[in-house]
Coordinates of N, CA and C and ligand atoms in Angstrom, one line a residue:
M21 N -23.8 22.1 -1.6 CA -24.3 20.9 -1.7 C -24.0 20.0 -0.7
E22 N -24.3 19.1 -0.4 CA -23.7 17.5 0.6 C -24.2 16.7 0.2
T23 N -23.7 16.0 0.3 CA -23.6 14.3 0.0 C -23.5 13.3 1.4
A24 N -24.5 12.5 1.6 CA -24.2 12.1 2.8 C -24.4 10.2 2.0
K25 N -23.4 9.6 2.9 CA -23.5 8.1 2.4 C -24.3 6.9 3.8
Y26 N -25.2 6.2 3.5 CA -25.4 5.4 4.4 C -25.9 4.2 4.1
S27 N -25.2 3.1 5.8 CA -25.0 2.3 5.1 C -26.8 1.7 5.5
V28 N -27.8 0.5 4.7 CA -29.0 0.1 5.2 C -29.0 -1.2 4.7
P29 N -28.9 -1.9 5.7 CA -28.8 -3.2 5.8 C -30.1 -3.9 5.7
S30 N -30.7 -3.5 5.9 CA -32.8 -4.0 5.2 C -32.5 -3.8 4.0
I31 N -32.3 -2.7 3.3 CA -32.4 -3.2 2.2 C -32.2 -4.4 1.3
N32 N -33.4 -5.2 0.8 CA -33.1 -6.6 0.2 C -33.5 -7.0 -1.6
C33 N -33.7 -5.2 -2.1 CA -34.5 -5.6 -3.5 C -34.7 -4.0 -3.8
G34 N -35.4 -4.2 -5.1 CA -35.1 -3.2 -6.0 C -36.7 -2.3 -5.7
H35 N -37.3 -3.4 -4.7 CA -38.9 -2.7 -4.3 C -38.3 -1.7 -3.1
C36 N -37.6 -1.9 -2.3 CA -36.9 -1.2 -1.1 C -35.8 -0.2 -1.5
T37 N -35.2 -0.2 -2.4 CA -34.5 1.1 -3.1 C -35.6 2.2 -3.9
K38 N -36.7 1.5 -4.7 CA -37.7 2.6 -4.6 C -38.1 3.3 -4.3
T39 N -38.6 2.3 -3.0 CA -39.6 3.2 -1.8 C -38.2 4.2 -1.0
I40 N -37.2 3.6 -1.1 CA -36.2 4.7 -0.7 C -36.5 6.0 -1.3
E41 N -35.6 5.8 -2.6 CA -35.9 6.8 -3.7 C -37.0 7.7 -3.7
M42 N -38.1 7.4 -3.9 CA -39.1 7.8 -3.9 C -39.4 8.8 -2.1
E43 N -39.3 8.0 -1.1 CA -39.9 9.2 0.3 C -38.9 10.3 0.2
L44 N -37.7 9.9 0.1 CA -36.2 10.6 0.4 C -36.6 11.8 -0.7
S45 N -36.8 11.6 -1.7 CA -36.8 12.8 -2.7 C -37.7 13.5 -2.7
E46 N -38.5 13.3 -1.7 CA -39.8 14.1 -1.8 C -39.8 15.2 -0.5
I47 N -38.1 15.1 0.2 CA -38.0 16.2 1.0 C -37.5 17.4 0.1
E48 N -38.0 18.4 0.5 CA -37.7 19.1 -0.1 C -36.5 20.1 0.2
G49 N -35.0 20.2 -0.9 CA -33.9 20.7 -1.2 C -33.1 19.3 -0.8
V50 N -33.9 18.2 -1.2 CA -32.9 16.8 -1.8 C -32.7 16.4 -3.2
S51 N -31.7 16.4 -4.0 CA -31.7 16.9 -5.7 C -31.5 15.7 -6.1
R52 N -30.9 14.7 -5.1 CA -30.4 13.0 -5.8 C -30.4 12.2 -4.6
V53 N -31.3 10.8 -5.6 CA -31.2 9.7 -4.3 C -31.0 8.5 -5.2
R54 N -29.7 8.1 -4.1 CA -29.0 6.6 -5.3 C -29.3 5.7 -4.0
A55 N -30.1 4.8 -4.3 CA -30.4 3.5 -3.7 C -29.8 2.5 -4.3
D56 N -28.9 1.8 -3.7 CA -28.3 0.2 -3.8 C -28.0 -0.7 -3.7
V57 N -28.9 -2.2 -3.8 CA -29.4 -3.3 -3.2 C -28.0 -3.9 -3.3
D58 N -27.3 -4.1 -4.0 CA -25.6 -4.8 -4.0 C -24.7 -4.5 -2.4
S59 N -24.6 -3.3 -2.5 CA -23.9 -2.9 -1.3 C -24.8 -2.3 -0.4
K60 N -26.1 -2.9 -0.2 CA -26.7 -1.9 0.3 C -26.8 -0.7 1.2
S61 N -27.0 0.0 0.8 CA -26.2 1.8 0.6 C -27.5 2.6 0.1
V62 N -27.3 3.9 0.4 CA -27.9 5.0 -0.1 C -26.9 6.6 -0.1
E63 N -27.0 7.1 -1.1 CA -26.2 8.1 -1.4 C -27.8 9.3 -1.3
V64 N -27.1 10.2 -1.1 CA -28.0 11.5 -0.9 C -27.2 12.5 -1.1
D65 N -28.0 13.5 -2.3 CA -27.2 14.6 -2.6 C -28.4 15.8 -1.9
F66 N -27.9 16.9 -1.0 CA -29.5 17.9 -0.5 C -28.7 19.1 -0.4
N67 N -29.5 19.9 0.1 CA -28.9 21.5 0.6 C -30.3 21.8 1.0
V68 N -29.6 23.1 1.2 CA -31.2 23.9 2.3 C -32.4 23.8 1.4
P69 N -33.4 23.4 2.3 CA -33.9 23.4 3.5 C -34.0 22.2 4.1
A70 N -33.2 20.9 3.1 CA -32.9 19.9 4.1 C -32.2 19.7 4.7
T71 N -31.6 18.6 6.0 CA -30.6 18.5 6.3 C -30.2 17.0 6.8
E72 N -29.3 16.6 7.2 CA -29.1 15.4 7.5 C -30.3 14.6 8.5
E73 N -30.1 15.1 9.6 CA -31.2 14.8 10.2 C -32.9 14.4 9.8
M74 N -32.6 15.1 9.3 CA -34.1 15.0 7.8 C -34.6 13.8 7.3
V75 N -33.1 13.6 6.8 CA -32.9 12.5 5.5 C -33.1 10.7 6.7
V76 N -32.1 10.8 8.0 CA -32.4 9.8 8.6 C -33.6 9.8 9.1
T77 N -34.0 10.9 9.8 CA -35.5 10.7 10.0 C -36.5 10.1 9.3
A78 N -36.7 9.9 8.0 CA -37.6 9.6 7.2 C -36.9 8.1 6.7
L79 N -35.8 7.8 6.5 CA -35.5 6.3 6.2 C -36.0 5.9 7.6
K80 N -35.7 6.2 8.7 CA -36.4 5.5 10.4 C -38.3 5.5 10.0
E81 N -38.6 6.5 9.5 CA -40.1 6.3 9.5 C -40.6 5.2 8.4
I82 N -39.4 4.9 7.3 CA -40.3 4.0 6.4 C -39.2 2.4 6.8
N83 N -38.6 2.3 8.1 CA -38.1 1.5 8.2 C -36.7 0.4 7.5
F84 N -36.3 1.7 7.0 CA -35.1 1.7 6.5 C -33.9 2.2 7.1
P85 N -34.0 1.9 8.7 CA -33.0 3.1 9.6 C -32.0 2.6 9.1
P86 N -30.7 3.9 8.8 CA -29.6 3.3 8.4 C -28.3 3.0 9.8
E87 N -27.6 2.4 9.2 CA -26.6 1.5 10.7 C -25.2 2.4 10.6
V88 N -24.4 2.7 9.7 CA -23.7 3.4 9.9 C -23.5 5.4 9.1
E89 N -23.4 6.3 9.4 CA -23.6 7.3 9.0 C -21.7 7.7 8.6
K90 N -21.7 7.9 7.3 CA -20.2 8.5 6.7 C -20.1 9.3 6.3
Ligands
LIG29 CU1 -36.9 -4.9 -0.5

């Protein structure tokens, strides 16, 4: 399993984190999503067939583009 952490500056409330968690959870292979308002970050646990590229693409599509990939 891989874990990816992203800084997402456009997160500003609990609604944002809910949207992110819902959308990313729909990707096959994603097992856990934690979005945090205070740190404006998203942590994603995933496995095949999910890829980091798919996660980043999904974040961009819902207007929460990640700023830094760690
Ligand atoms: Cu919000």
